[in-house]
Short mmCIF file of C-alpha atoms in Angstrom, two decimals:
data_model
loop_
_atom_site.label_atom_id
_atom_site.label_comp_id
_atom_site.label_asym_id
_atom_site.label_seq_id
_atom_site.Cartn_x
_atom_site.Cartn_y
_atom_site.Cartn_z
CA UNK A 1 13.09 5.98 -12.48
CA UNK A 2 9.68 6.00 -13.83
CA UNK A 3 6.99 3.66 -15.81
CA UNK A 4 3.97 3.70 -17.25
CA UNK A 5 1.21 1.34 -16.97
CA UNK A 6 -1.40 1.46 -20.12
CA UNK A 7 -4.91 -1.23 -20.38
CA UNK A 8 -5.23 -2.45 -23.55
CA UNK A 9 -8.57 -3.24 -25.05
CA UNK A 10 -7.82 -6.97 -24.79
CA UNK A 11 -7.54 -6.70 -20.40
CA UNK A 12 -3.60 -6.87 -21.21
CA UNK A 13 -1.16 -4.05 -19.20
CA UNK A 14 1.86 -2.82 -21.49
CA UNK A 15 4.69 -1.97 -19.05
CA UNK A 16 7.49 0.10 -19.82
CA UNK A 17 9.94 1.43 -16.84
CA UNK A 18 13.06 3.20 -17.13
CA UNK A 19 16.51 4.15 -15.43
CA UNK A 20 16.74 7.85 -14.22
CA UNK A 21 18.73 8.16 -16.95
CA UNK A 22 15.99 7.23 -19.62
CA UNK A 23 17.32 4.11 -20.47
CA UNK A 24 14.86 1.41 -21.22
CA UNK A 25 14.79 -1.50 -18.31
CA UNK A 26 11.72 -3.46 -18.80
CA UNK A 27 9.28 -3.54 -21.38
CA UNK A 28 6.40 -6.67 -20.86
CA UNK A 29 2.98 -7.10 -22.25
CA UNK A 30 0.75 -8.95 -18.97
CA UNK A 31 -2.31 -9.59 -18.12
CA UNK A 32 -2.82 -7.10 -14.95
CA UNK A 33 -4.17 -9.69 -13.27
CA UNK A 34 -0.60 -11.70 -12.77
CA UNK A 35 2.46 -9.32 -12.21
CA UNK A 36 5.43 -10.58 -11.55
CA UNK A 37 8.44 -7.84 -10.27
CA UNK A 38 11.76 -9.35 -11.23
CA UNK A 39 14.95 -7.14 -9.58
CA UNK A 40 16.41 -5.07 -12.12
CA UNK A 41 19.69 -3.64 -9.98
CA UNK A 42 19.29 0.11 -9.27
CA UNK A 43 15.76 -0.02 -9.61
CA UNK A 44 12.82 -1.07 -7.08
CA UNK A 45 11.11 -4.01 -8.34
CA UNK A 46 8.03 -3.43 -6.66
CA UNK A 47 5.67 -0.22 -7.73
CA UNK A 48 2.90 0.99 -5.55
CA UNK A 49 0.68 2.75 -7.98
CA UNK A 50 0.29 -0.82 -10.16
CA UNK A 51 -1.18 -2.34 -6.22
CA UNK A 52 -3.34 1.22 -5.93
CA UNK A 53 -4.36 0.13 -9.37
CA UNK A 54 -5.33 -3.15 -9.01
CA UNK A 55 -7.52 -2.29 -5.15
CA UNK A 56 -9.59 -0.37 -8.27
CA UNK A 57 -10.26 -2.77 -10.13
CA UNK A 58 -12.62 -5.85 -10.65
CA UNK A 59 -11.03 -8.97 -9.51
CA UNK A 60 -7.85 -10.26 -8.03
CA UNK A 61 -4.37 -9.24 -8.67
CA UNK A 62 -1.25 -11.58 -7.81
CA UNK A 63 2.28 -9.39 -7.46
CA UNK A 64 5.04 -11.24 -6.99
CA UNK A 65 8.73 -11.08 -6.85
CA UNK A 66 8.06 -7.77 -4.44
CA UNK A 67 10.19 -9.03 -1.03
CA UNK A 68 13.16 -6.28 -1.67
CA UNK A 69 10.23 -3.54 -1.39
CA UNK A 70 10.30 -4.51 2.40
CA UNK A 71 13.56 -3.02 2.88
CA UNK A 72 13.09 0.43 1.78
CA UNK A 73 12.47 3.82 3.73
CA UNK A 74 9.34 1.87 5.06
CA UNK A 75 8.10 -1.88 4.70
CA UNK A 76 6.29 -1.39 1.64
CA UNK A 77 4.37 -4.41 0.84
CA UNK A 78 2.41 -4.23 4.31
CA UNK A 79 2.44 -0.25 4.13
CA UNK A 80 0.42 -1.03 1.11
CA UNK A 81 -1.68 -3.90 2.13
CA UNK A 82 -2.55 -1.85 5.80
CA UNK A 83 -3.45 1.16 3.97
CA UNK A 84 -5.62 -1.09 1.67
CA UNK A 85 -7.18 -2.42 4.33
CA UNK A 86 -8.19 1.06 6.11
CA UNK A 87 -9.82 1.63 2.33
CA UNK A 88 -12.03 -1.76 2.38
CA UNK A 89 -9.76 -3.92 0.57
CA UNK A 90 -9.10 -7.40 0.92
CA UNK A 91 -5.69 -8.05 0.72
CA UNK A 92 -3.08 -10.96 1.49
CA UNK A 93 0.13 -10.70 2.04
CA UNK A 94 2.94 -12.98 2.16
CA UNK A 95 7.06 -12.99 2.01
CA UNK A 96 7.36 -12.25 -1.50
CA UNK A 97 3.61 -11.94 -3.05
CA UNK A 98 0.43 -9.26 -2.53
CA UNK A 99 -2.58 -10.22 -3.47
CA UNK A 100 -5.57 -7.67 -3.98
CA UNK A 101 -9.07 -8.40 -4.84
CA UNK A 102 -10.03 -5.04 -6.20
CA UNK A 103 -13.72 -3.74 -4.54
CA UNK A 104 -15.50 -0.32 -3.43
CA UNK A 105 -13.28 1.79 -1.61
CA UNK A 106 -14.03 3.55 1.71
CA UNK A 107 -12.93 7.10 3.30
CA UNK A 108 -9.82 5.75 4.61
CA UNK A 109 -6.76 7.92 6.64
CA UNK A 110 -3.78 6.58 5.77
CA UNK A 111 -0.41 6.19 7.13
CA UNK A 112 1.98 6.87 5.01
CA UNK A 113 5.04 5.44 7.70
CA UNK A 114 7.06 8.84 6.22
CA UNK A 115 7.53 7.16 3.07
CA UNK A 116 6.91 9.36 -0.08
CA UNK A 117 6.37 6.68 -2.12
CA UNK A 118 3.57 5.64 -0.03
CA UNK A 119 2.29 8.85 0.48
CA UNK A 120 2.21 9.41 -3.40
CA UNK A 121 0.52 6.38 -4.06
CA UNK A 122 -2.49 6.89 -2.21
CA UNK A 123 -2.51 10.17 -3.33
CA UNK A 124 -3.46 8.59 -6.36
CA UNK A 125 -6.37 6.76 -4.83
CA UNK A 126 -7.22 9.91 -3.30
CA UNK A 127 -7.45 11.83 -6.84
CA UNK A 128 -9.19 8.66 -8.40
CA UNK A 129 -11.76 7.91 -5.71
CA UNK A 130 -11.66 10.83 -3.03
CA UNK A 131 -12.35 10.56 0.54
CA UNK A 132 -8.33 9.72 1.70
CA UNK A 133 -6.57 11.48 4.31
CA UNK A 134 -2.51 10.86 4.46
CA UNK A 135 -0.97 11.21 7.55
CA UNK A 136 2.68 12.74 7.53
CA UNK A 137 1.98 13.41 3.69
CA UNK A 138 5.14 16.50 3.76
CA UNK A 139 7.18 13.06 3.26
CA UNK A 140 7.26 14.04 -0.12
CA UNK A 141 9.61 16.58 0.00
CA UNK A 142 12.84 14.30 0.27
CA UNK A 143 11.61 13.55 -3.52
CA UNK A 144 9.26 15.88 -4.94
CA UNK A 145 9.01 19.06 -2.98
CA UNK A 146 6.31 20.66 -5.15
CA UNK A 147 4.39 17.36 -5.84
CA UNK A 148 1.05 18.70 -3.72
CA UNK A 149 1.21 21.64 -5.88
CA UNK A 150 1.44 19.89 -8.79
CA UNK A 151 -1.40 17.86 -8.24
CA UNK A 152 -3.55 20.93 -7.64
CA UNK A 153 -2.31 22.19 -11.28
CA UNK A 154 -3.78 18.89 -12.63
CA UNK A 155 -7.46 19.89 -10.74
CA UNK A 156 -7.16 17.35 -7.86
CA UNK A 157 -8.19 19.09 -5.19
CA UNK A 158 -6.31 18.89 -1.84
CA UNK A 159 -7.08 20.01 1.61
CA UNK A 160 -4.46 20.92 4.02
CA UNK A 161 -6.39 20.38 7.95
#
């Protein structure tokens, strides 16, 4: 599965996310400020890069509808909100909502509880802002075994101590 997350001009998000097999699942047009992460079966409601996301940017961001994401190869909701934290964010969590109020992240080492998902989402803060360290990052392998490498082909620049 996959999705895309594009800002419009107006401050709105355009959503798409699809099956593995390409099939459309979701398509919504939200303000990024209020997402809401009904269960589509087969698919994980919640997504970690639209949370990364929203610790970037100004303001507060409400996710909801994310409690299934705490039953996954890790808890991710507070995987998310702890590694937040480590960066400087503000963050409240709660059964089934995240809240993030976006601010200037910090060098942060992050634990990514062996969850690729995790691991690969703060890789993204890491390529955006720099100055992250994931701990246990080879997680990625069950997934993506040539995801570091393809980072570096995009110019992020990764080192291995």
């Amino acid at each position: 599965d996959s999705g895309v997350l594009r800002g419009g001009q107006t401050g709105a998000a355009h959503i798409t996310v699809w099956d593995i097999k390409g099939k459309k699942v979701l398509e919504t047009r939200t303000a990024m400020r209020k997402l809401a992460f009904p269960y589509i079966p087969g698919l994980l409601s919640f997504r970690e890069i639209p949370a990364i996301l929203a610790a970037m940017a100004e303001g507060t961001s409400e996710f909801t509808g994310v409690r299934r994401a705490r039953f996954k190869e890790s808890n991710r909701i507070s995987a998310v909100r702890q590694g937040l934290e480590r960066a400087g964010i503000h963050v409240e969590e709660e059964e089934d909502r995240l809240v993030i109020t976006g601010g200037k992240l910090r060098n942060a080492v992050i634990d990514s509880h062996n969850d690729h998902r995790i691991a690969m989402a703060f890789s993204m803060m890491g390529a955006a802002a720099g100055g992250v360290r994931i701990e246990n990052a080879e997680c990625v392998s069950k997934t993506y075994p040539a995801y570091w490498d393809a980072l570096r082909k995009l110019g992020v620049m990764i080192d291995e101590r």
